[in-house]
PDB file of C-alpha atoms in Angstrom:
ATOM      1  CA  MET N   1       0.126  -0.101   0.010  1.00  0.00           C
ATOM      2  CA  LYS N   2       3.222   1.971   0.337  1.00  0.00           C
ATOM      3  CA  GLN N   3       3.867   2.354  -3.262  1.00  0.00           C
ATOM      4  CA  PRO N   4       0.058   3.646  -4.314  1.00  0.00           C
ATOM      5  CA  ILE N   5       0.118   6.500  -1.923  1.00  0.00           C
ATOM      6  CA  GLN N   6       3.881   7.747  -3.235  1.00  0.00           C
ATOM      7  CA  PHE N   7       2.582   7.722  -6.200  1.00  0.00           C
ATOM      8  CA  LEU N   8       0.242   9.334  -5.796  1.00  0.00           C
ATOM      9  CA  VAL N   9       2.155  12.103  -4.228  1.00  0.00           C
ATOM     10  CA  LEU N  10       4.283  12.545  -7.327  1.00  0.00           C
ATOM     11  CA  ILE N  11       0.735  12.853  -9.023  1.00  0.00           C
ATOM     12  CA  CYS N  12       0.088  15.869  -6.942  1.00  0.00           C
ATOM     13  CA  LEU N  13       3.286  17.265  -6.029  1.00  0.00           C
ATOM     14  CA  PHE N  14       3.328  17.054 -10.290  1.00  0.00           C
ATOM     15  CA  ILE N  15      -0.164  19.284 -10.292  1.00  0.00           C
ATOM     16  CA  TYR N  16       1.210  22.206  -8.023  1.00  0.00           C
ATOM     17  CA  SER N  17       3.945  22.685 -10.407  1.00  0.00           C
ATOM     18  CA  ASN N  18       2.149  23.145 -13.278  1.00  0.00           C
ATOM     19  CA  LEU N  19      -0.455  24.951 -11.609  1.00  0.00           C
ATOM     20  CA  SER N  20       2.586  27.389  -9.748  1.00  0.00           C
ATOM     21  CA  ILE N  21       4.024  27.779 -13.664  1.00  0.00           C
ATOM     22  CA  ALA N  22       0.846  27.514 -15.624  1.00  0.00           C
ATOM     23  CA  GLN N  23      -0.049  31.213 -13.872  1.00  0.00           C
ATOM     24  CA  GLN N  24       2.062  32.660 -16.204  1.00  0.00           C
ATOM     25  CA  SER N  25       0.046  34.148 -19.210  1.00  0.00           C
ATOM     26  CA  VAL N  26       2.329  34.237 -21.879  1.00  0.00           C
ATOM     27  CA  ASP N  27       0.360  32.629 -24.420  1.00  0.00           C
ATOM     28  CA  GLY N  28      -2.805  34.571 -24.405  1.00  0.00           C
ATOM     29  CA  TYR N  29      -4.739  32.502 -22.872  1.00  0.00           C
ATOM     30  CA  ASN N  30      -6.441  32.827 -20.066  1.00  0.00           C
ATOM     31  CA  ARG N  31      -5.941  29.824 -17.593  1.00  0.00           C
ATOM     32  CA  ASN N  32      -9.450  29.562 -15.246  1.00  0.00           C
ATOM     33  CA  PHE N  33     -10.840  26.042 -12.980  1.00  0.00           C
ATOM     34  CA  LYS N  34     -13.828  25.318 -13.882  1.00  0.00           C
ATOM     35  CA  PHE N  35     -16.401  23.320 -11.326  1.00  0.00           C
ATOM     36  CA  GLY N  36     -18.552  20.707 -11.413  1.00  0.00           C
ATOM     37  CA  VAL N  37     -21.664  18.185  -9.547  1.00  0.00           C
ATOM     38  CA  GLY N  38     -22.924  15.234 -11.260  1.00  0.00           C
ATOM     39  CA  LEU N  39     -24.379  12.289 -10.858  1.00  0.00           C
ATOM     40  CA  ASN N  40     -23.233   8.360 -11.455  1.00  0.00           C
ATOM     41  CA  GLY N  41     -24.772   5.617 -12.515  1.00  0.00           C
ATOM     42  CA  GLY N  42     -23.375   2.060 -13.998  1.00  0.00           C
ATOM     43  CA  LEU N  43     -23.116  -1.061 -13.494  1.00  0.00           C
ATOM     44  CA  PRO N  44     -20.672  -3.598 -12.105  1.00  0.00           C
ATOM     45  CA  LEU N  45     -19.340  -6.268 -14.601  1.00  0.00           C
ATOM     46  CA  ASN N  46     -19.096  -8.403 -11.963  1.00  0.00           C
ATOM     47  CA  ASP N  47     -20.890 -10.266  -8.908  1.00  0.00           C
ATOM     48  CA  PRO N  48     -22.866  -9.744  -7.029  1.00  0.00           C
ATOM     49  CA  TYR N  49     -23.387  -6.490  -7.591  1.00  0.00           C
ATOM     50  CA  ASN N  50     -26.529  -5.871  -9.163  1.00  0.00           C
ATOM     51  CA  TYR N  51     -25.884  -1.769  -9.910  1.00  0.00           C
ATOM     52  CA  VAL N  52     -23.715   0.824  -8.866  1.00  0.00           C
ATOM     53  CA  LEU N  53     -25.032   4.566  -8.209  1.00  0.00           C
ATOM     54  CA  GLY N  54     -23.157   7.546  -6.616  1.00  0.00           C
ATOM     55  CA  ALA N  55     -22.476  11.478  -6.930  1.00  0.00           C
ATOM     56  CA  ASP N  56     -19.298  13.299  -7.222  1.00  0.00           C
ATOM     57  CA  ALA N  57     -17.706  16.251  -7.322  1.00  0.00           C
ATOM     58  CA  ARG N  58     -14.580  17.721  -9.523  1.00  0.00           C
ATOM     59  CA  LEU N  59     -12.288  20.502  -9.682  1.00  0.00           C
ATOM     60  CA  GLN N  60     -11.396  21.158 -13.290  1.00  0.00           C
ATOM     61  CA  TYR N  61      -8.209  24.004 -13.501  1.00  0.00           C
ATOM     62  CA  ASN N  62      -7.988  24.135 -17.396  1.00  0.00           C
ATOM     63  CA  ILE N  63      -3.970  24.544 -18.268  1.00  0.00           C
ATOM     64  CA  SER N  64      -4.992  25.302 -22.105  1.00  0.00           C
ATOM     65  CA  SER N  65      -8.265  25.657 -25.051  1.00  0.00           C
ATOM     66  CA  ALA N  66      -7.289  21.472 -25.086  1.00  0.00           C
ATOM     67  CA  TYR N  67      -6.355  20.606 -21.856  1.00  0.00           C
ATOM     68  CA  SER N  68      -7.306  19.874 -18.271  1.00  0.00           C
ATOM     69  CA  LEU N  69      -6.102  19.062 -15.000  1.00  0.00           C
ATOM     70  CA  CYS N  70      -8.698  17.785 -12.463  1.00  0.00           C
ATOM     71  CA  PHE N  71      -9.302  16.348  -9.486  1.00  0.00           C
ATOM     72  CA  THR N  72     -12.219  14.593  -7.854  1.00  0.00           C
ATOM     73  CA  ALA N  73     -13.875  13.028  -4.969  1.00  0.00           C
ATOM     74  CA  GLY N  74     -17.400  11.324  -3.561  1.00  0.00           C
ATOM     75  CA  TYR N  75     -19.527   8.727  -3.167  1.00  0.00           C
ATOM     76  CA  ASN N  76     -20.603   5.798  -4.783  1.00  0.00           C
ATOM     77  CA  ASN N  77     -22.887   2.514  -4.067  1.00  0.00           C
ATOM     78  CA  LEU N  78     -22.217  -0.606  -4.291  1.00  0.00           C
ATOM     79  CA  PHE N  79     -25.923  -2.432  -4.678  1.00  0.00           C
ATOM     80  CA  VAL N  80     -25.256  -6.295  -4.016  1.00  0.00           C
ATOM     81  CA  LYS N  81     -28.161  -8.766  -4.717  1.00  0.00           C
ATOM     82  CA  ASP N  82     -28.511 -10.795  -1.549  1.00  0.00           C
ATOM     83  CA  GLY N  83     -26.816  -8.499   1.514  1.00  0.00           C
ATOM     84  CA  ASP N  84     -25.118  -5.818   2.257  1.00  0.00           C
ATOM     85  CA  ASP N  85     -24.383  -2.805  -0.255  1.00  0.00           C
ATOM     86  CA  PHE N  86     -21.136  -1.621  -0.464  1.00  0.00           C
ATOM     87  CA  GLY N  87     -19.505   2.186  -0.276  1.00  0.00           C
ATOM     88  CA  TYR N  88     -17.114   4.026  -0.894  1.00  0.00           C
ATOM     89  CA  ILE N  89     -15.749   7.097  -1.472  1.00  0.00           C
ATOM     90  CA  PRO N  90     -13.135   7.571  -4.901  1.00  0.00           C
ATOM     91  CA  VAL N  91     -11.230   9.843  -4.934  1.00  0.00           C
ATOM     92  CA  LYS N  92      -8.472  10.805  -8.177  1.00  0.00           C
ATOM     93  CA  VAL N  93      -6.640  12.995 -10.583  1.00  0.00           C
ATOM     94  CA  GLY N  94      -7.095  12.668 -13.744  1.00  0.00           C
ATOM     95  CA  TYR N  95      -5.575  14.669 -16.806  1.00  0.00           C
ATOM     96  CA  LYS N  96      -8.260  15.931 -19.500  1.00  0.00           C
ATOM     97  CA  THR N  97      -7.510  16.372 -23.602  1.00  0.00           C
ATOM     98  CA  PHE N  98     -10.082  17.802 -25.284  1.00  0.00           C
ATOM     99  CA  LEU N  99     -11.008  16.954 -29.199  1.00  0.00           C
ATOM    100  CA  PHE N 100     -13.036  17.998 -32.435  1.00  0.00           C
ATOM    101  CA  ALA N 101     -13.340  22.101 -31.596  1.00  0.00           C
ATOM    102  CA  ASN N 102     -13.536  21.631 -27.718  1.00  0.00           C
ATOM    103  CA  GLU N 103     -16.325  19.543 -26.797  1.00  0.00           C
ATOM    104  CA  PHE N 104     -15.557  16.162 -26.989  1.00  0.00           C
ATOM    105  CA  TYR N 105     -12.971  14.867 -24.868  1.00  0.00           C
ATOM    106  CA  VAL N 106     -11.028  11.608 -23.800  1.00  0.00           C
ATOM    107  CA  MET N 107      -9.425  11.795 -20.259  1.00  0.00           C
ATOM    108  CA  GLY N 108      -7.623   9.198 -17.976  1.00  0.00           C
ATOM    109  CA  GLU N 109      -8.516   8.811 -14.091  1.00  0.00           C
ATOM    110  CA  LEU N 110      -6.604   8.018 -11.115  1.00  0.00           C
ATOM    111  CA  GLY N 111      -6.822   7.269  -7.926  1.00  0.00           C
ATOM    112  CA  GLY N 112      -8.009   5.439  -4.577  1.00  0.00           C
ATOM    113  CA  ALA N 113     -11.656   3.917  -3.428  1.00  0.00           C
ATOM    114  CA  PHE N 114     -11.410   4.758  -0.191  1.00  0.00           C
ATOM    115  CA  SER N 115     -14.506   0.986   1.555  1.00  0.00           C
ATOM    116  CA  ILE N 116     -16.975   2.540   4.163  1.00  0.00           C
ATOM    117  CA  THR N 117     -18.668  -0.674   4.694  1.00  0.00           C
ATOM    118  CA  LYS N 118     -18.337  -1.475   8.622  1.00  0.00           C
ATOM    119  CA  GLU N 119     -18.107  -5.161   6.948  1.00  0.00           C
ATOM    120  CA  TYR N 120     -15.603  -4.725   4.197  1.00  0.00           C
ATOM    121  CA  LYS N 121     -11.693  -2.519   5.706  1.00  0.00           C
ATOM    122  CA  GLU N 122      -9.477  -2.278   2.086  1.00  0.00           C
ATOM    123  CA  ASN N 123      -9.056   0.058   0.131  1.00  0.00           C
ATOM    124  CA  SER N 124      -8.136  -0.224  -3.174  1.00  0.00           C
ATOM    125  CA  MET N 125      -6.501   1.759  -5.814  1.00  0.00           C
ATOM    126  CA  LEU N 126      -8.645   3.487  -9.346  1.00  0.00           C
ATOM    127  CA  PHE N 127      -7.878   3.488 -12.292  1.00  0.00           C
ATOM    128  CA  CYS N 128     -10.504   5.240 -15.047  1.00  0.00           C
ATOM    129  CA  PRO N 129     -10.824   5.970 -18.316  1.00  0.00           C
ATOM    130  CA  SER N 130     -13.092   7.938 -19.464  1.00  0.00           C
ATOM    131  CA  VAL N 131     -14.917   9.290 -23.150  1.00  0.00           C
ATOM    132  CA  GLY N 132     -17.104  12.077 -23.337  1.00  0.00           C
ATOM    133  CA  TYR N 133     -18.803  15.242 -24.220  1.00  0.00           C
ATOM    134  CA  ALA N 134     -19.056  18.451 -22.504  1.00  0.00           C
ATOM    135  CA  THR N 135     -20.297  21.657 -22.946  1.00  0.00           C
ATOM    136  CA  LYS N 136     -20.398  25.466 -21.122  1.00  0.00           C
ATOM    137  CA  TYR N 137     -22.428  23.996 -18.127  1.00  0.00           C
ATOM    138  CA  VAL N 138     -23.526  20.300 -19.106  1.00  0.00           C
ATOM    139  CA  ASP N 139     -20.860  17.458 -19.243  1.00  0.00           C
ATOM    140  CA  ILE N 140     -21.444  13.671 -19.602  1.00  0.00           C
ATOM    141  CA  SER N 141     -18.901  11.237 -19.766  1.00  0.00           C
ATOM    142  CA  LEU N 142     -18.446   7.220 -20.471  1.00  0.00           C
ATOM    143  CA  ARG N 143     -15.921   5.578 -18.523  1.00  0.00           C
ATOM    144  CA  TYR N 144     -15.095   1.799 -17.012  1.00  0.00           C
ATOM    145  CA  GLU N 145     -13.800   2.052 -13.532  1.00  0.00           C
ATOM    146  CA  PHE N 146     -11.377  -0.723 -12.547  1.00  0.00           C
ATOM    147  CA  LEU N 147     -11.306  -0.566  -7.957  1.00  0.00           C
ATOM    148  CA  LYS N 148      -7.517  -3.307  -7.976  1.00  0.00           C
ATOM    149  CA  ASP N 149      -8.790  -4.266  -4.487  1.00  0.00           C
ATOM    150  CA  PHE N 150     -12.734  -4.598  -3.993  1.00  0.00           C
ATOM    151  CA  PRO N 151     -14.258  -7.941  -3.111  1.00  0.00           C
ATOM    152  CA  MET N 152     -15.890  -9.951  -6.320  1.00  0.00           C
ATOM    153  CA  ILE N 153     -16.762 -13.499  -7.796  1.00  0.00           C
ATOM    154  CA  LYS N 154     -15.280 -14.727 -10.148  1.00  0.00           C
ATOM    155  CA  ASP N 155     -16.677 -18.598 -11.554  1.00  0.00           C
ATOM    156  CA  GLY N 156     -18.370 -18.810  -8.282  1.00  0.00           C
ATOM    157  CA  VAL N 157     -15.015 -18.132  -7.224  1.00  0.00           C
ATOM    158  CA  ALA N 158     -14.389 -14.824  -3.411  1.00  0.00           C
ATOM    159  CA  ASP N 159     -11.770 -12.201  -6.139  1.00  0.00           C
ATOM    160  CA  THR N 160     -10.623  -8.995  -5.404  1.00  0.00           C
ATOM    161  CA  GLY N 161     -10.457  -7.243  -9.717  1.00  0.00           C
ATOM    162  CA  LEU N 162     -13.840  -5.125  -9.768  1.00  0.00           C
ATOM    163  CA  ALA N 163     -15.173  -3.930 -12.546  1.00  0.00           C
ATOM    164  CA  GLN N 164     -17.763  -1.517 -13.939  1.00  0.00           C
ATOM    165  CA  LEU N 165     -19.483   0.374 -16.620  1.00  0.00           C
ATOM    166  CA  MET N 166     -20.781   3.721 -15.316  1.00  0.00           C
ATOM    167  CA  VAL N 167     -22.207   7.400 -17.050  1.00  0.00           C
ATOM    168  CA  ARG N 168     -21.734  10.452 -15.722  1.00  0.00           C
ATOM    169  CA  LEU N 169     -23.398  12.646 -15.742  1.00  0.00           C
ATOM    170  CA  ALA N 170     -22.962  17.255 -14.141  1.00  0.00           C
ATOM    171  CA  TYR N 171     -23.512  20.385 -14.000  1.00  0.00           C
ATOM    172  CA  GLY N 172     -19.861  22.536 -14.466  1.00  0.00           C
ATOM    173  CA  PHE N 173     -18.876  26.208 -14.424  1.00  0.00           C
ATOM    174  CA  GLY N 174     -16.409  28.539 -14.449  1.00  0.00           C
ATOM    175  CA  LEU N 175     -14.788  29.935 -11.213  1.00  0.00           C
TER     176      LEU N 175
END
């Protein structure tokens, strides 16, 4: 667990150094922040889960008209077929690249998922590639989310490595 924490610290240092350097507007682009809140829903690709629902908040720093850095945190709940539901708090940093007139984008996020379910005290690394469409206020995206150390059932045997497909619908505004 020590290596993922060191990796997250390095990512945070990289973001901080980019933000402090990026405050200089030598290329004429007015760098700015954007804040958004979103609702998430999706389908886990592993048993014993039926579906996942959640909400998040995202702070986005626009480096240029085509590139952004993101910090996202929220809450997701996995609904279980037979048993107790499973809740976790995802905390992620990401990099977003806009394509095609700055509306369509691809994004990669990496972070941690912190279990808040009493019966399960483990945490996990989290990896999320996504594609989306964003306007001035609305953002809709489809993402694949992989939680490396969270429980699931594969071929009737308990294992780890939960995967899910999720849709995010969000409202955002400039700060």
